């Protein structure tokens, strides 16, 4: 695979250079450290070096980015990975892959945590365990592909001033969790949900997502792209996955983007 990444030659057997040897497992390439798996995979896609089914995992990230450009802490022991999804004729809208990804992570967590541990999906693509964020998802379009980035807090959770975070270790301290094993489980779940998305369509995915998301009437606080904060009650999502929010004055609005927080004060 002839490509260049951060000034270093990139090959599946020697990813990124600088002594960082790749450990190949099926379609997974693992590197000891990189700035951002999403940035790396985006570059590979642009240079025709990554097709659907390719996964990149980093044991440590030094330049991870979350929603709205936030820096995301990425210490060793957690899962940092990115994959590629082709946009094929007849596929649902690429933006709906955020729901596919969130469901795959939810499925994986269900196999890792005890049955009585609450796992909730929060629009648009957050995963909460015991009301604390355990995973970050970032989708980026590159030509006719979507790069899907996933970060799961396994052994530690970042300190985020405006929200609670949690790790698998904290949620299920009696079990040991290994990032490579969790990724193998996640890949299987992702492939299953991706097949559902393509064969049964987005309505099937949305139905499953709704079943494990916050309940209608839940209070939400949404910061829209302009920075304005809107409070209201969650009223489900539209057929294309947009958020329906009822404001205190009874007005029902539809939001296609925004940063969402649970807000009990907004509930009726």
Coordinates of C-alpha atoms in Angstrom, one line a residue:
X1 CA 0.0 0.0 0.0
X2 CA 2.0 3.0 -1.2
X3 CA 1.0 6.0 0.7
X4 CA 2.5 8.6 3.0
X5 CA 1.3 9.5 6.5
X6 CA 2.7 12.3 8.6
X7 CA 5.9 12.1 6.5
X8 CA 6.4 8.4 7.1
X9 CA 5.9 5.5 4.7
X10 CA 2.7 3.6 5.3
X11 CA 2.5 -0.1 4.7
X12 CA 0.2 -2.7 6.4
X13 CA 3.3 -4.5 7.7
X14 CA 5.0 -1.3 8.9
X15 CA 2.3 1.3 9.6
X16 CA 3.5 4.8 10.2
X17 CA 7.3 4.1 10.5
X18 CA 9.3 5.4 13.4
X19 CA 9.6 1.9 14.8
X20 CA 5.9 1.4 15.1
X21 CA 5.3 -2.1 13.9
X22 CA 1.8 -3.1 12.9
X23 CA 0.1 -6.2 14.5
X24 CA -2.2 -7.6 11.8
X25 CA -5.4 -9.4 12.8
X26 CA -7.7 -10.0 9.9
X27 CA -8.5 -6.5 8.6
X28 CA -7.3 -4.8 11.7
X29 CA -4.0 -2.8 11.8
X30 CA -2.8 -1.8 15.3
X31 CA -0.2 0.9 15.9
X32 CA 1.4 1.9 19.2
X33 CA 0.7 5.6 18.8
X34 CA -0.7 8.1 16.4
X35 CA -2.2 11.5 16.4
X36 CA -5.7 10.4 15.3
X37 CA -6.9 7.2 13.8
X38 CA -9.6 9.1 11.9
X39 CA -7.1 11.5 10.4
X40 CA -4.9 8.6 9.4
X41 CA -7.7 6.6 7.8
X42 CA -9.0 9.7 6.0
X43 CA -5.6 10.1 4.4
X44 CA -5.5 6.5 3.4
X45 CA -9.0 6.8 1.9
X46 CA -8.0 9.8 -0.1
X47 CA -5.0 7.9 -1.5
X48 CA -7.1 4.8 -2.2
X49 CA -5.4 2.9 0.5
X50 CA -8.3 1.8 2.7
X51 CA -11.5 0.1 1.6
X52 CA -14.6 -1.0 3.6
X53 CA -13.6 -3.5 6.2
X54 CA -10.3 -1.9 7.0
X55 CA -9.9 -1.0 10.7
X56 CA -7.1 1.0 12.3
X57 CA -6.6 0.8 16.1
X58 CA -4.1 2.9 18.1
X59 CA -2.9 1.9 21.5
X60 CA -2.6 5.6 22.3
X61 CA -3.7 8.8 20.5
X62 CA -2.1 12.1 21.0
X63 CA -4.4 14.3 18.9
X64 CA -7.9 12.8 19.3
X65 CA -10.8 15.0 18.4
X66 CA -14.4 14.8 19.6
X67 CA -17.6 16.5 18.5
X68 CA -17.4 20.3 17.8
X69 CA -13.6 20.0 17.5
X70 CA -13.0 19.2 21.2
X71 CA -9.7 17.7 22.2
X72 CA -10.3 14.1 23.5
X73 CA -7.9 12.6 26.0
X74 CA -6.6 9.3 24.7
X75 CA -4.4 7.5 27.3
X76 CA -3.2 3.9 26.8
X77 CA -5.6 1.1 27.7
X78 CA -8.7 2.5 26.1
X79 CA -10.0 1.6 22.6
X80 CA -9.3 4.1 19.8
X81 CA -10.2 2.9 16.3
X82 CA -11.5 3.9 12.9
X83 CA -13.0 2.1 10.0
X84 CA -14.3 2.8 6.5
X85 CA -17.8 2.3 5.1
X86 CA -18.4 2.6 1.3
X87 CA -21.4 4.7 0.2
X88 CA -23.1 2.4 -2.3
X89 CA -26.1 3.0 -4.6
X90 CA -29.3 2.3 -2.7
X91 CA -27.7 2.8 0.8
X92 CA -29.6 4.9 3.3
X93 CA -28.3 8.4 4.0
X94 CA -24.6 8.3 5.1
X95 CA -25.4 10.5 8.2
X96 CA -27.6 7.6 9.5
X97 CA -24.4 5.6 10.1
X98 CA -24.1 7.4 13.4
X99 CA -27.2 5.4 14.6
X100 CA -25.7 2.2 13.2
X101 CA -22.4 2.8 15.0
X102 CA -24.1 3.7 18.3
X103 CA -26.2 0.5 18.2
X104 CA -23.1 -1.6 17.5
X105 CA -21.4 -0.1 20.5
X106 CA -24.5 -0.6 22.6
X107 CA -24.6 -4.3 21.5
X108 CA -21.0 -4.7 22.5
X109 CA -21.4 -3.1 25.9
X110 CA -24.4 -5.4 26.5
X111 CA -22.0 -8.3 26.3
X112 CA -19.5 -6.7 28.6
X113 CA -21.7 -5.4 31.4
X114 CA -24.1 -7.0 33.8
X115 CA -27.7 -7.1 32.8
X116 CA -28.7 -4.6 35.5
X117 CA -26.2 -1.9 34.4
X118 CA -28.2 0.8 32.5
X119 CA -26.8 1.5 29.0
X120 CA -28.6 4.4 27.2
X121 CA -28.2 5.9 23.7
X122 CA -28.4 9.7 23.6
X123 CA -29.0 11.6 20.4
X124 CA -27.2 11.8 18.1
X125 CA -24.5 9.2 18.9
X126 CA -23.5 9.2 22.6
X127 CA -23.6 6.1 24.7
X128 CA -24.2 6.5 28.4
X129 CA -23.6 3.9 31.1
X130 CA -25.2 4.8 34.5
X131 CA -25.9 8.3 33.0
X132 CA -22.2 8.9 32.2
X133 CA -20.5 9.0 28.8
X134 CA -18.4 5.9 28.0
X135 CA -17.9 6.3 24.2
X136 CA -17.3 8.9 21.6
X137 CA -18.2 8.5 17.9
X138 CA -17.1 10.8 15.0
X139 CA -18.2 10.4 11.4
X140 CA -16.4 12.1 8.6
X141 CA -17.2 12.0 4.9
X142 CA -14.4 11.5 2.4
X143 CA -15.6 11.4 -1.2
X144 CA -17.7 8.2 -1.6
X145 CA -16.8 6.8 1.8
X146 CA -17.5 7.5 5.5
X147 CA -14.7 7.2 8.1
X148 CA -16.2 6.1 11.4
X149 CA -14.1 6.8 14.5
X150 CA -15.0 5.1 17.8
X151 CA -13.4 5.6 21.2
X152 CA -14.4 3.6 24.2
X153 CA -13.3 4.3 27.8
X154 CA -12.0 0.9 28.9
X155 CA -9.6 1.4 31.8
X156 CA -10.0 5.1 32.4
X157 CA -12.3 8.0 31.6
X158 CA -11.3 11.5 30.6
X159 CA -12.0 14.4 32.9
X160 CA -14.6 16.5 31.1
X161 CA -15.7 19.7 32.9
X162 CA -19.3 19.8 31.6
X163 CA -20.3 16.1 31.8
X164 CA -19.9 12.9 33.7
X165 CA -17.7 10.2 32.1
X166 CA -17.2 6.5 33.0
X167 CA -15.0 3.6 32.0
X168 CA -15.8 -0.1 31.7
X169 CA -13.4 -0.8 34.6
X170 CA -15.4 1.6 36.8
X171 CA -18.7 0.2 35.6
X172 CA -17.7 -3.5 35.9
X173 CA -14.7 -3.6 38.1
X174 CA -14.6 -7.3 38.6
X175 CA -13.8 -8.0 35.0
X176 CA -10.6 -7.4 33.0
X177 CA -11.1 -5.7 29.7
X178 CA -8.7 -5.8 26.8
X179 CA -9.0 -3.3 24.0
X180 CA -8.1 -5.8 21.2
X181 CA -10.7 -8.3 22.4
X182 CA -13.3 -5.6 22.7
X183 CA -12.5 -4.4 19.2
X184 CA -13.0 -7.9 17.8
X185 CA -16.4 -8.1 19.5
X186 CA -17.3 -4.6 18.2
X187 CA -16.3 -5.4 14.7
X188 CA -18.7 -8.4 14.6
X189 CA -21.5 -6.2 16.0
X190 CA -20.8 -3.4 13.6
X191 CA -20.8 -5.7 10.6
X192 CA -24.2 -7.1 11.7
X193 CA -25.7 -3.7 12.1
X194 CA -24.2 -2.5 8.8
X195 CA -25.8 -5.4 7.0
X196 CA -29.2 -4.6 8.7
X197 CA -28.8 -1.0 7.6
X198 CA -28.3 -2.0 4.0
X199 CA -30.8 -4.9 3.8
X200 CA -33.7 -3.6 6.0
X201 CA -33.1 0.1 5.7
X202 CA -32.7 2.9 8.1
X203 CA -36.3 2.6 9.6
X204 CA -35.2 -0.8 11.0
X205 CA -32.1 0.7 12.6
X206 CA -34.1 3.7 13.9
X207 CA -36.6 1.4 15.5
X208 CA -33.9 -0.5 17.4
X209 CA -32.1 2.7 18.3
X210 CA -35.4 4.2 19.7
X211 CA -35.9 1.2 21.9
X212 CA -32.7 1.8 23.8
X213 CA -32.6 5.6 23.7
X214 CA -33.8 8.1 26.3
X215 CA -37.5 8.1 26.8
X216 CA -40.0 10.6 25.3
X217 CA -40.5 13.5 27.8
X218 CA -36.9 13.3 29.0
X219 CA -35.4 16.8 29.6
X220 CA -32.7 17.8 27.2
X221 CA -30.5 20.8 26.8
X222 CA -29.2 21.3 23.2
X223 CA -26.5 23.7 22.1
X224 CA -27.1 24.3 18.4
X225 CA -24.2 25.0 15.9
X226 CA -24.5 28.8 16.6
X227 CA -23.9 28.2 20.3
X228 CA -27.4 28.9 21.5
X229 CA -28.7 26.6 24.2
X230 CA -32.2 25.3 23.8
X231 CA -34.1 23.5 26.6
X232 CA -37.0 21.2 26.1
X233 CA -38.5 17.7 26.2
X234 CA -37.4 14.9 23.9
X235 CA -40.2 13.9 21.6
X236 CA -38.4 11.3 19.5
X237 CA -36.8 11.6 16.2
X238 CA -38.0 12.2 12.6
X239 CA -37.9 9.6 9.9
X240 CA -34.4 10.9 8.8
X241 CA -33.1 10.9 12.4
X242 CA -33.4 14.6 13.3
X243 CA -34.2 15.5 17.0
X244 CA -37.7 16.5 17.9
X245 CA -37.7 18.8 20.9
X246 CA -40.8 20.5 22.6
X247 CA -39.9 23.8 24.2
X248 CA -41.4 25.1 27.4
X249 CA -43.9 27.2 25.5
X250 CA -45.2 24.1 23.7
X251 CA -43.4 24.8 20.4
X252 CA -42.2 21.6 18.7
X253 CA -38.9 22.1 16.9
X254 CA -36.7 19.9 14.8
X255 CA -32.9 19.9 15.1
X256 CA -30.5 18.3 12.7
X257 CA -27.3 19.0 14.6
X258 CA -26.4 20.0 18.1
X259 CA -24.6 19.0 21.3
X260 CA -27.0 17.4 23.7
X261 CA -27.0 17.0 27.5
X262 CA -29.6 15.4 29.7
X263 CA -31.4 18.2 31.7
X264 CA -34.0 17.2 34.3
X265 CA -34.9 20.9 34.7
X266 CA -36.3 20.8 31.1
X267 CA -38.6 17.8 31.8
X268 CA -42.2 18.4 32.5

